Coordinates of C-alpha atoms and ligand atoms in Angstrom, one line a residue:
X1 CA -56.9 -11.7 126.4
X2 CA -53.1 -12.1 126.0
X3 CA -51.4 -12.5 123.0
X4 CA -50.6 -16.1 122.6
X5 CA -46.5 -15.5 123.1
X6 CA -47.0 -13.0 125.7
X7 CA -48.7 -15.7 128.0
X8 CA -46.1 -18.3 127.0
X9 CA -43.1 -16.0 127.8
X10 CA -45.4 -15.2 131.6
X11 CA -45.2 -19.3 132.0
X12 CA -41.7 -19.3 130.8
X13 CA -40.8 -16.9 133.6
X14 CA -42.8 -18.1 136.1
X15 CA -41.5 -21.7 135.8
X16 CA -37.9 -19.8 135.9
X17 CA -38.7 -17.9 139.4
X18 CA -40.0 -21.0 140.7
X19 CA -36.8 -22.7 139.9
X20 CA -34.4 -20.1 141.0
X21 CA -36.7 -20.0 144.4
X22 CA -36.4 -23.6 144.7
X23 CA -32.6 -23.7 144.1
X24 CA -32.3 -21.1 146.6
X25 CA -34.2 -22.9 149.0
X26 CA -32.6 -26.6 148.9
X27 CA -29.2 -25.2 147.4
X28 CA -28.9 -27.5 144.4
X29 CA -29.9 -24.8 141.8
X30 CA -29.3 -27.7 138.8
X31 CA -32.0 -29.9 140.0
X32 CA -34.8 -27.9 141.0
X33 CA -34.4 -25.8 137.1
X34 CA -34.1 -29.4 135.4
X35 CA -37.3 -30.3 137.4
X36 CA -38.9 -27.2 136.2
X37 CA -37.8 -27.9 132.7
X38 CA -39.6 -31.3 132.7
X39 CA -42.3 -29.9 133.9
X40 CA -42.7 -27.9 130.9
X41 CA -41.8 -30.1 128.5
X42 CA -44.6 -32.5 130.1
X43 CA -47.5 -29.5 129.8
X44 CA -46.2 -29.6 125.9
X45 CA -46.5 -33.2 125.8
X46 CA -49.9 -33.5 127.4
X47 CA -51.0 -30.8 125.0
X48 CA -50.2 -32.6 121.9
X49 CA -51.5 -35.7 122.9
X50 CA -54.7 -33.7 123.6
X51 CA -54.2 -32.4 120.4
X52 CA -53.6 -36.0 118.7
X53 CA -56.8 -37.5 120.3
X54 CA -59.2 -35.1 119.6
X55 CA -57.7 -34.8 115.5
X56 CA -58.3 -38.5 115.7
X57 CA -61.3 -39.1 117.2
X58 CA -63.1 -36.2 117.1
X59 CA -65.1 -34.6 120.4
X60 CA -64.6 -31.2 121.9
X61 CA -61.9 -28.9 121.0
X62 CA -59.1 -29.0 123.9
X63 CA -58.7 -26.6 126.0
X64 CA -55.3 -25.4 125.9
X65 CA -53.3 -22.4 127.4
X66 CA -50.8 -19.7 126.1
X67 CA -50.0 -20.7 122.6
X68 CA -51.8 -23.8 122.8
X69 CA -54.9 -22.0 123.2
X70 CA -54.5 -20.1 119.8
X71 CA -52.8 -23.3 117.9
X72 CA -56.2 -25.6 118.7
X73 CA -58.7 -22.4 117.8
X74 CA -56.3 -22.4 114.6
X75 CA -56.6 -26.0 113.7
X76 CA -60.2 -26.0 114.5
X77 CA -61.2 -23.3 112.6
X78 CA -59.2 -24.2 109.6
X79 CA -61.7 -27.6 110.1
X80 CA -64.8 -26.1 110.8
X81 CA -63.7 -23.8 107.0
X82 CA -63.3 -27.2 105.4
X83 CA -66.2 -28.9 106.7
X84 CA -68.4 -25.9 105.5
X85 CA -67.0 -25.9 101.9
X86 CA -67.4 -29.7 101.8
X87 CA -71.0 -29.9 102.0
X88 CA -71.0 -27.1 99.7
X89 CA -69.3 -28.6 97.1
X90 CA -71.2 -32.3 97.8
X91 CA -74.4 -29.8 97.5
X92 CA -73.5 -28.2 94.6
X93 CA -72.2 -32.1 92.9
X94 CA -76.0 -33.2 94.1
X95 CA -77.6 -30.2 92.3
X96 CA -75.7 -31.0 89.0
X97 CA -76.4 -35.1 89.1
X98 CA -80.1 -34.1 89.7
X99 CA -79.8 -32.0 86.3
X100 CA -78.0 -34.4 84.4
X101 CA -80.3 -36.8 85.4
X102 CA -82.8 -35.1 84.6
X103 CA -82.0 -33.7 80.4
X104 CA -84.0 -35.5 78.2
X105 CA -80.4 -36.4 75.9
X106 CA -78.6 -39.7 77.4
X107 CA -75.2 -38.7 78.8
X108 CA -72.6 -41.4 79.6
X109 CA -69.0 -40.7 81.3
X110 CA -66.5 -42.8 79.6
X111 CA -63.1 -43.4 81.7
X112 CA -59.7 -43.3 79.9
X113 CA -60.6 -47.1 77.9
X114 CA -64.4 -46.3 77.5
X115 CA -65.4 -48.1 80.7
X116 CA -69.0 -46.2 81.9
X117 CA -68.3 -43.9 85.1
X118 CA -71.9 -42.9 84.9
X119 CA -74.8 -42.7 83.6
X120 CA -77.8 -40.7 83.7
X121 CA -81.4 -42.2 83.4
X122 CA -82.1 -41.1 80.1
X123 CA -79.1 -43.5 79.2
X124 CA -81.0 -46.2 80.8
X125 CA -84.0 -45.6 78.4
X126 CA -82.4 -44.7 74.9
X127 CA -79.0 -47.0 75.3
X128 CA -80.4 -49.4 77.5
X129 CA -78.0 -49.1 80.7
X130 CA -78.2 -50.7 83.5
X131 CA -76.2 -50.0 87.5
X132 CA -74.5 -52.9 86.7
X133 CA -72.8 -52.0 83.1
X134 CA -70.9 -49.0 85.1
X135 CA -67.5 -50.4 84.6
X136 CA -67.6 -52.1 81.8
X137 CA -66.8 -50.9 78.2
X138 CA -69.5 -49.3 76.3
X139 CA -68.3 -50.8 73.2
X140 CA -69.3 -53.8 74.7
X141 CA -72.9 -52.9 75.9
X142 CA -73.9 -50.7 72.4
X143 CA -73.6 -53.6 69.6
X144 CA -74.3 -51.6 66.4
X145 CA -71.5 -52.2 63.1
X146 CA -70.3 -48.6 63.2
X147 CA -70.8 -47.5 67.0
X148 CA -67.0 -49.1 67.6
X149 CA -65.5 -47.2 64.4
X150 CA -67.6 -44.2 65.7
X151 CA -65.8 -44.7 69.1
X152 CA -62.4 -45.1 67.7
X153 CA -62.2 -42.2 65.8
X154 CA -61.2 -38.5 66.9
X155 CA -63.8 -37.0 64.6
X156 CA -65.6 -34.9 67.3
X157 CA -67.3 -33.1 65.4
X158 CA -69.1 -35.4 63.4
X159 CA -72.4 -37.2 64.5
X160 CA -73.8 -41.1 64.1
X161 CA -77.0 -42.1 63.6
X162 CA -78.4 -45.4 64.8
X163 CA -81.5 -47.4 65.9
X164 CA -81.7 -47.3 69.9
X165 CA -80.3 -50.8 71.6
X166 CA -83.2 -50.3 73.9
X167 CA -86.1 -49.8 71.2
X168 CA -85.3 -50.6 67.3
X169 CA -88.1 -48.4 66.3
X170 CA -86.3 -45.2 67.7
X171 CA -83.9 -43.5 66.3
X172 CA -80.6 -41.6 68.2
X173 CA -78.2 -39.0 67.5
X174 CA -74.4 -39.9 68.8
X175 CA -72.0 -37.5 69.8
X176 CA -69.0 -37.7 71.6
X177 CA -67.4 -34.9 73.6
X178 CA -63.9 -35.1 74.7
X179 CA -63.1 -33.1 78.1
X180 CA -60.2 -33.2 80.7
X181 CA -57.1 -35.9 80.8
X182 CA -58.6 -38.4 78.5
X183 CA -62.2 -38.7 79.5
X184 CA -65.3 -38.5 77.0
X185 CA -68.7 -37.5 77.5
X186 CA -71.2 -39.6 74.9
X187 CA -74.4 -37.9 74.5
X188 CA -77.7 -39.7 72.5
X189 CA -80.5 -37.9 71.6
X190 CA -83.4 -39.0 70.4
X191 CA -84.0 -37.9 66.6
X192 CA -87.4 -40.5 66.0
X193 CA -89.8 -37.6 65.8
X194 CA -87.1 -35.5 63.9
X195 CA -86.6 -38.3 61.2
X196 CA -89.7 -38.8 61.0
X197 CA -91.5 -35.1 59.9
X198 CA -88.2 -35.2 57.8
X199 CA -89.2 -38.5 55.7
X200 CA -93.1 -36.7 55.9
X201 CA -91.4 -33.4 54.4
X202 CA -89.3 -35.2 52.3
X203 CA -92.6 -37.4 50.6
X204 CA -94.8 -34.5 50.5
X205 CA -92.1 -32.7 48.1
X206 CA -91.5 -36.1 46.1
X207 CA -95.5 -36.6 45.9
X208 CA -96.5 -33.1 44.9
X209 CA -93.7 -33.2 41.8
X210 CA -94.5 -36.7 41.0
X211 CA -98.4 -35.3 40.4
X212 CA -97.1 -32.1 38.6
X213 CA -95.0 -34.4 36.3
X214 CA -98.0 -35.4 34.1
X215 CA -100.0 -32.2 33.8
X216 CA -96.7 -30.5 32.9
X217 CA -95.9 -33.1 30.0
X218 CA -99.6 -32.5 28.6
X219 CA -99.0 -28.9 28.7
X220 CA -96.0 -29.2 26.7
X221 CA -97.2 -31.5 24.2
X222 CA -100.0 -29.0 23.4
X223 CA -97.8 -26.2 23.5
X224 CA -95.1 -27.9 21.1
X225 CA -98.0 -28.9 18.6
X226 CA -99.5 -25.1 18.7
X227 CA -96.0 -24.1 17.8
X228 CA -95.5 -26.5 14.9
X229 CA -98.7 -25.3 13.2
X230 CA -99.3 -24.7 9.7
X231 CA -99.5 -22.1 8.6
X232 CA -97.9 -20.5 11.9
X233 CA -99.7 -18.5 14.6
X234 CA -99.8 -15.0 14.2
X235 CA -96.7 -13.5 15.7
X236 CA -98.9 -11.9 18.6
X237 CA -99.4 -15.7 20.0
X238 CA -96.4 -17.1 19.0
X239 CA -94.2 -14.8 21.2
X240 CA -96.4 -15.6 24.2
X241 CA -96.2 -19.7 23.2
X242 CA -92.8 -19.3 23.3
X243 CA -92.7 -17.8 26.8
X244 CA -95.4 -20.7 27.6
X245 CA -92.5 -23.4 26.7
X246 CA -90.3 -21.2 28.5
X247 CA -91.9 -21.5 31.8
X248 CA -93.4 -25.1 31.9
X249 CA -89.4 -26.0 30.4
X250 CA -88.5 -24.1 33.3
X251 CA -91.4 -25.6 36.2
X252 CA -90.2 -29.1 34.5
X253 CA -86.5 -28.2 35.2
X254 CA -87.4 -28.0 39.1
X255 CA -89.6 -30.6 39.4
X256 CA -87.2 -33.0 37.9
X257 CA -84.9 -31.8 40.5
X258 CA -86.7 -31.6 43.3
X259 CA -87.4 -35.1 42.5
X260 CA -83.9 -36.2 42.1
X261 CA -83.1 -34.5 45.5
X262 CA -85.7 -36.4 47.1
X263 CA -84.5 -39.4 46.2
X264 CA -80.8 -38.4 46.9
X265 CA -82.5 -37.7 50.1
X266 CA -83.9 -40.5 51.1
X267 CA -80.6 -43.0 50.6
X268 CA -82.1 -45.3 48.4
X269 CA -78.9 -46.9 47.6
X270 CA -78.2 -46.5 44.0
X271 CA -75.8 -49.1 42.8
X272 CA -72.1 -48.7 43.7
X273 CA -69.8 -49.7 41.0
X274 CA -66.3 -49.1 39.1
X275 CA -67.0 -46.0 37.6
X276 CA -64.6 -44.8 34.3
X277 CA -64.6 -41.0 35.5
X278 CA -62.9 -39.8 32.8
X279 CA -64.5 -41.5 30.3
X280 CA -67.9 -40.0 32.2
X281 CA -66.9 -36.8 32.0
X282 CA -66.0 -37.2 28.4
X283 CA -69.4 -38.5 27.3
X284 CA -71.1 -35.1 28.8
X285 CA -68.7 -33.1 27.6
X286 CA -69.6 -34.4 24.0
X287 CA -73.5 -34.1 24.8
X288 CA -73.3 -30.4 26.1
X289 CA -71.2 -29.6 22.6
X290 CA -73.8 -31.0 20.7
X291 CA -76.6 -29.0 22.1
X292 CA -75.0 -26.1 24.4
X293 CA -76.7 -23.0 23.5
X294 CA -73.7 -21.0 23.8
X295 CA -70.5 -21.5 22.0
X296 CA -67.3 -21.5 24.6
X297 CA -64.7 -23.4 24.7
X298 CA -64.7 -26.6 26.2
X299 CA -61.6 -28.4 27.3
X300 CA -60.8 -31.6 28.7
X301 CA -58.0 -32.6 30.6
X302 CA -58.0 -36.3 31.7
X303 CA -54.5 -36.8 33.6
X304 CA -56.1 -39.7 36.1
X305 CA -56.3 -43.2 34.6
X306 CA -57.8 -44.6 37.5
X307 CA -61.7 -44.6 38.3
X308 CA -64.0 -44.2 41.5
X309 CA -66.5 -46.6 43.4
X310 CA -69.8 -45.2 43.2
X311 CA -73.1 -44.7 41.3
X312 CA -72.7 -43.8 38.3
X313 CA -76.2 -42.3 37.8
X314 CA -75.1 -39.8 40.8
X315 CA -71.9 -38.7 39.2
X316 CA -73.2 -38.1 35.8
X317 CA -76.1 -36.0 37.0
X318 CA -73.2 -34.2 39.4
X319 CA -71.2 -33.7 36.5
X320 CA -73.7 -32.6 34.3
X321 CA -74.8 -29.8 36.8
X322 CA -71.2 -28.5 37.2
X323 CA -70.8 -28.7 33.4
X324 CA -74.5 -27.2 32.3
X325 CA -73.5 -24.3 35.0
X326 CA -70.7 -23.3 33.5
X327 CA -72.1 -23.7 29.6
X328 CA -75.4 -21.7 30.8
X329 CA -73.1 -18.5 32.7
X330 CA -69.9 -18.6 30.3
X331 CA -70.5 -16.2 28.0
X332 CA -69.5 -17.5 23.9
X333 CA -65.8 -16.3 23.4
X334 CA -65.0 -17.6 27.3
X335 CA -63.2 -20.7 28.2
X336 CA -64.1 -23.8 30.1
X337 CA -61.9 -26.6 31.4
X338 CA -62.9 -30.1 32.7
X339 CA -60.4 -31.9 34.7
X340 CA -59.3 -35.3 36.0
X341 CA -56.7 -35.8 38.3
X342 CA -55.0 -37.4 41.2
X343 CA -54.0 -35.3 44.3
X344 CA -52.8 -36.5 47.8
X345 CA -53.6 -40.2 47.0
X346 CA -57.4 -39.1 46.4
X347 CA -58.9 -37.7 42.9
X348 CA -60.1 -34.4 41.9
X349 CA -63.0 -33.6 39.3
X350 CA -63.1 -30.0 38.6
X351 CA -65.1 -27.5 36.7
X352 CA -63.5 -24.4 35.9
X353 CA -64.3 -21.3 33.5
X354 CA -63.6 -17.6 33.3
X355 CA -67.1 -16.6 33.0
X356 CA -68.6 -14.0 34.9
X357 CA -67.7 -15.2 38.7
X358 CA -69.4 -15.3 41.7
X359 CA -69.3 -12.8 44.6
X360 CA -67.8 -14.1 47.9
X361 CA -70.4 -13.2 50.3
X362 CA -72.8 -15.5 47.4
X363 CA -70.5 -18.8 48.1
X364 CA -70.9 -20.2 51.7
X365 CA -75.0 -20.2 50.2
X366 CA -74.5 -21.5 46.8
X367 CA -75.7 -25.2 47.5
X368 CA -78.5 -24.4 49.5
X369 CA -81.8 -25.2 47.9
X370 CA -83.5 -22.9 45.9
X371 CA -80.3 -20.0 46.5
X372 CA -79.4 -18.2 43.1
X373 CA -77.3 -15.6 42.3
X374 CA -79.1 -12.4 40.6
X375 CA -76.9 -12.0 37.4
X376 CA -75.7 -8.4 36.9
X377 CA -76.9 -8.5 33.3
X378 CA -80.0 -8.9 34.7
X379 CA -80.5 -11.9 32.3
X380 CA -81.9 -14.8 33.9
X381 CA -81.0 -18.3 32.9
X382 CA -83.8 -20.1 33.9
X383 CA -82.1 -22.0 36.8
X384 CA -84.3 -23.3 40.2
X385 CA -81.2 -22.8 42.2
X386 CA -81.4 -27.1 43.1
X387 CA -78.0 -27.9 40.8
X388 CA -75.6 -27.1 43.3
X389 CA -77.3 -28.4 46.1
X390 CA -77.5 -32.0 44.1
X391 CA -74.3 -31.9 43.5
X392 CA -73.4 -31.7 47.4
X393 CA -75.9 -34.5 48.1
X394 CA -73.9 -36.4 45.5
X395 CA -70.2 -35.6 46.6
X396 CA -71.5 -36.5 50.5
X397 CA -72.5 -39.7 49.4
X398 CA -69.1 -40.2 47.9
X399 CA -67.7 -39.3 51.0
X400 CA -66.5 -36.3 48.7
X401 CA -66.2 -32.7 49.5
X402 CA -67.2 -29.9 46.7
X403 CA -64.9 -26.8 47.1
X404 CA -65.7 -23.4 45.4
X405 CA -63.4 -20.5 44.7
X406 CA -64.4 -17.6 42.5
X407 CA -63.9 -14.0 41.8
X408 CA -65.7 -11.5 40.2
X409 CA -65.2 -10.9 36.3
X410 CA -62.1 -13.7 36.6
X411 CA -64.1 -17.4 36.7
X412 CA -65.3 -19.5 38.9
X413 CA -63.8 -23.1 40.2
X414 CA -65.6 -26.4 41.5
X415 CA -63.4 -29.3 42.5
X416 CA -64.9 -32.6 43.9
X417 CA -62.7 -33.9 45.9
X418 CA -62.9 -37.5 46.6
X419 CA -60.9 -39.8 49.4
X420 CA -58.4 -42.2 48.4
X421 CA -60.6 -45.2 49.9
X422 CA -63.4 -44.6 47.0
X423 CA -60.1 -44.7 44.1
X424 CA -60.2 -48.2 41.8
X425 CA -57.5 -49.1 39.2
X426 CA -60.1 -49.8 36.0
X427 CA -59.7 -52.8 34.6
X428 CA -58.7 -52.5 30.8
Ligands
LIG501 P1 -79.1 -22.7 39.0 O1 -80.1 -23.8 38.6 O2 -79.7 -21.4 39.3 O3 -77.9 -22.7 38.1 P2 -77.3 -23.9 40.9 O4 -77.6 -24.4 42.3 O5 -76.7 -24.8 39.9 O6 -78.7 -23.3 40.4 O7 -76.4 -22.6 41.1 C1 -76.7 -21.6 42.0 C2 -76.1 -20.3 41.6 O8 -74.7 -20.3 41.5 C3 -76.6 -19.8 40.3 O9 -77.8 -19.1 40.3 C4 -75.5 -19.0 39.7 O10 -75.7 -17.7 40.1 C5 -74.3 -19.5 40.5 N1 -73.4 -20.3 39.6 C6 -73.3 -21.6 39.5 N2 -72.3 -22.0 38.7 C7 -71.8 -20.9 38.2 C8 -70.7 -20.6 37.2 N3 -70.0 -21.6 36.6 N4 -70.4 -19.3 37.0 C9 -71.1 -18.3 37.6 N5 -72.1 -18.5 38.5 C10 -72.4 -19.8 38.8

């Protein structure tokens, strides 16, 4: 085949010869090439008319020839290209709704002011959807108090838990994902059977420490009357009475703890009320120094006049933890300091000391249940490793935040920071 400019520049010259021949042949040169011009411009024009119809309406590709020829197989090529990536991208948009359709979590496509661009069925079942809520705002669809406030806010990476709209009994996890120019994905998964083998752990711990309470008491009793006997045991049975009160001291420690984590646990609201932190702190400050076993120093320094809403049964046993920890690892001649104080518009409790210290690879663990630090004495204290981890339930009940810095041989540092929307003037 010719090359497309080739074949043009053969019509070009044909159409010329023709016209020169023609001039020669009636003498008027002028008219016969202006006819031949027109006559070329007219195959253009009926080319891209061709062209024109069949870009409009579709049908067979025109037949064309010279560069006509290549500019249609161009154009239709560069068609045929687009049609074939079409149907591979509507393919590939099919395959993805199918599997999005299909995941057992409810996913919902907000628009740029929450309205619902889609759907998939699980939304249908958990949130109770329907085709005819796309469009409208989901605030409007989802009544639960905090779903708006949930909405509003940019915290992405927290979660909300809620009863489904579609079934009260069932319980669902919220999250929101932000992606592209202001679009959100909301995703609900259904936590029932989650929640539920939690509240069945949960009741087993509470039940089994409820049950040990008693025996242990018993046991104490007897051992406390065996070691006030006159005249005293025989210093064979004494020392292993001792360890005796030791231990069921020590089994009594965790159960009480496990017990008060259970309850923290479960959300049993506790009463909120103005709350005199600094006199608080003051009041187990003055119990530890009555009966701390060892003898450090213990400062106070209450710069914060103002108090906090919340339980005060929570605080104190937080408190008490932080305080107790750092009496029980502080050795005699070290120093301990409780604070009060305001900072950024919130308060700050803080326990600090310049004990022994903690390791850093020890602190991202420290309030997990049941985690202790081996001392490098050797000399354990006794502790079931729940202290810490009550005192996180506490603070996240506060809406506070427990923050721990320590090093090795210096002293260790807890601060419980709580937000300014928990801070009350007291009344005086
Ligand atoms: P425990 O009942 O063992 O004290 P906690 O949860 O209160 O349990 O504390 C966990 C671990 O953190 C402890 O085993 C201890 O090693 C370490 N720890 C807590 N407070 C202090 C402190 N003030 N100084 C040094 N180590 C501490």
């Amino acid at each position: 085949m010719l090359s497309p400019w080739r074949s043009e520049s053969y019509w070009l010259l044909w159409l010329t010869f023709v016209g020169l021949f023609a001039g020669k042949l009636t003498g008027g040169y002028l008219p016969a090439i202006g006819l031949c011009v027109l006559i070329y411009l007219g195959r253009h024009l009926a080319q891209i008319n061709r062209l024109l119809l069949w870009l409009r309406g579709g049908g067979k590709i025109p037949q064309g020839s010279g560069i006509w020829e290549e500019i249609n197989y161009l154009i239709y090529r560069l068609r045929r290209r687009n049609k074939t990536r079409k149907k591979r991208l509507l393919r590939m948009l099919e395959r993805f709704r199918t599997a999005t359709a299909a995941l057992p979590d409810a996913t919902v496509v907000l628009g740029p002011r929450d309205e619902i661009d889609w759907f998939n069925e699980a939304a249908g079942s958990l949130l109770g959807l329907r085709k005819s809520d796309l469009g409208q705002q989901v605030g409007n669809l989802v009544r639960y108090p905090r779903f708006a406030d949930f909405l509003r806010s940019s915290e992405y990476h927290s979660t909300l838990n809620m009863p489904s709209p579609a079934n009260e009994k069932n319980q669902l996890e919220i999250r929101i994902v932000p992606y592209g120019d202001d679009l959100r994905l909301l995703i609900a998964q259904d936590v029932t059977q989650l929640r539920f083998m939690e509240r069945v752990r949960s009741d087993f711990v509470a039940n089994v420490s409820h049950e040990l309470r008693t025996p242990l008491t018993v046991l104490k009793g007897y051992l406390e009357t065996l070691g006030d006997e006159h005249p005293p045991l025989p210093e064979r049975y004494g020392k292993i009475f001792r360890r005796m009160e030791e231990q069921t001291e020590r089994m009594q420690n965790l159960v009480d703890g496990l017990l008060s984590l259970t309850r923290l646990e479960s959300g049993g609201g506790s009463p909120q009320r103005e709350v005199d932190v600094g006199a608080l702190l003051r009041a187990i400050c003055e119990e530890y120094g009555l009966i701390s076993p060892t003898h450090a120093e213990l400062e106070l320094r209450l710069e914060a006049a103002a108090g906090l809403m919340g339980s005060e049964a929570e605080l104190r046993s937080a408190f008490s933890n932080l305080i107790g920890n750092a009496l029980k690892y502080t050795p005699a001649e070290g120093r301990i300091t409780v604070g009060w104080r305001e900072q950024d518009g919130g308060l700050v409790a803080e326990v600090a000391d310049n004990g022994p210290g903690i390791a850093e690879e020890h602190l991202p663990r420290l309030t997990e249940r049941f985690y202790r630090v081996e001392p490098d004495d050797g000399r354990r204290r006794g502790g079931a490793g729940l202290g810490l981890a009550i005192v996180k339930h506490v603070l996240s009940r506060h809406d506070a935040e427990l923050k721990i810095s320590s090093s090795p041989g210096k002293g260790s540092r807890f601060s419980c920071h709580f937000p300014a929307k928990r801070v009350v003037q007291l009344r005086v």
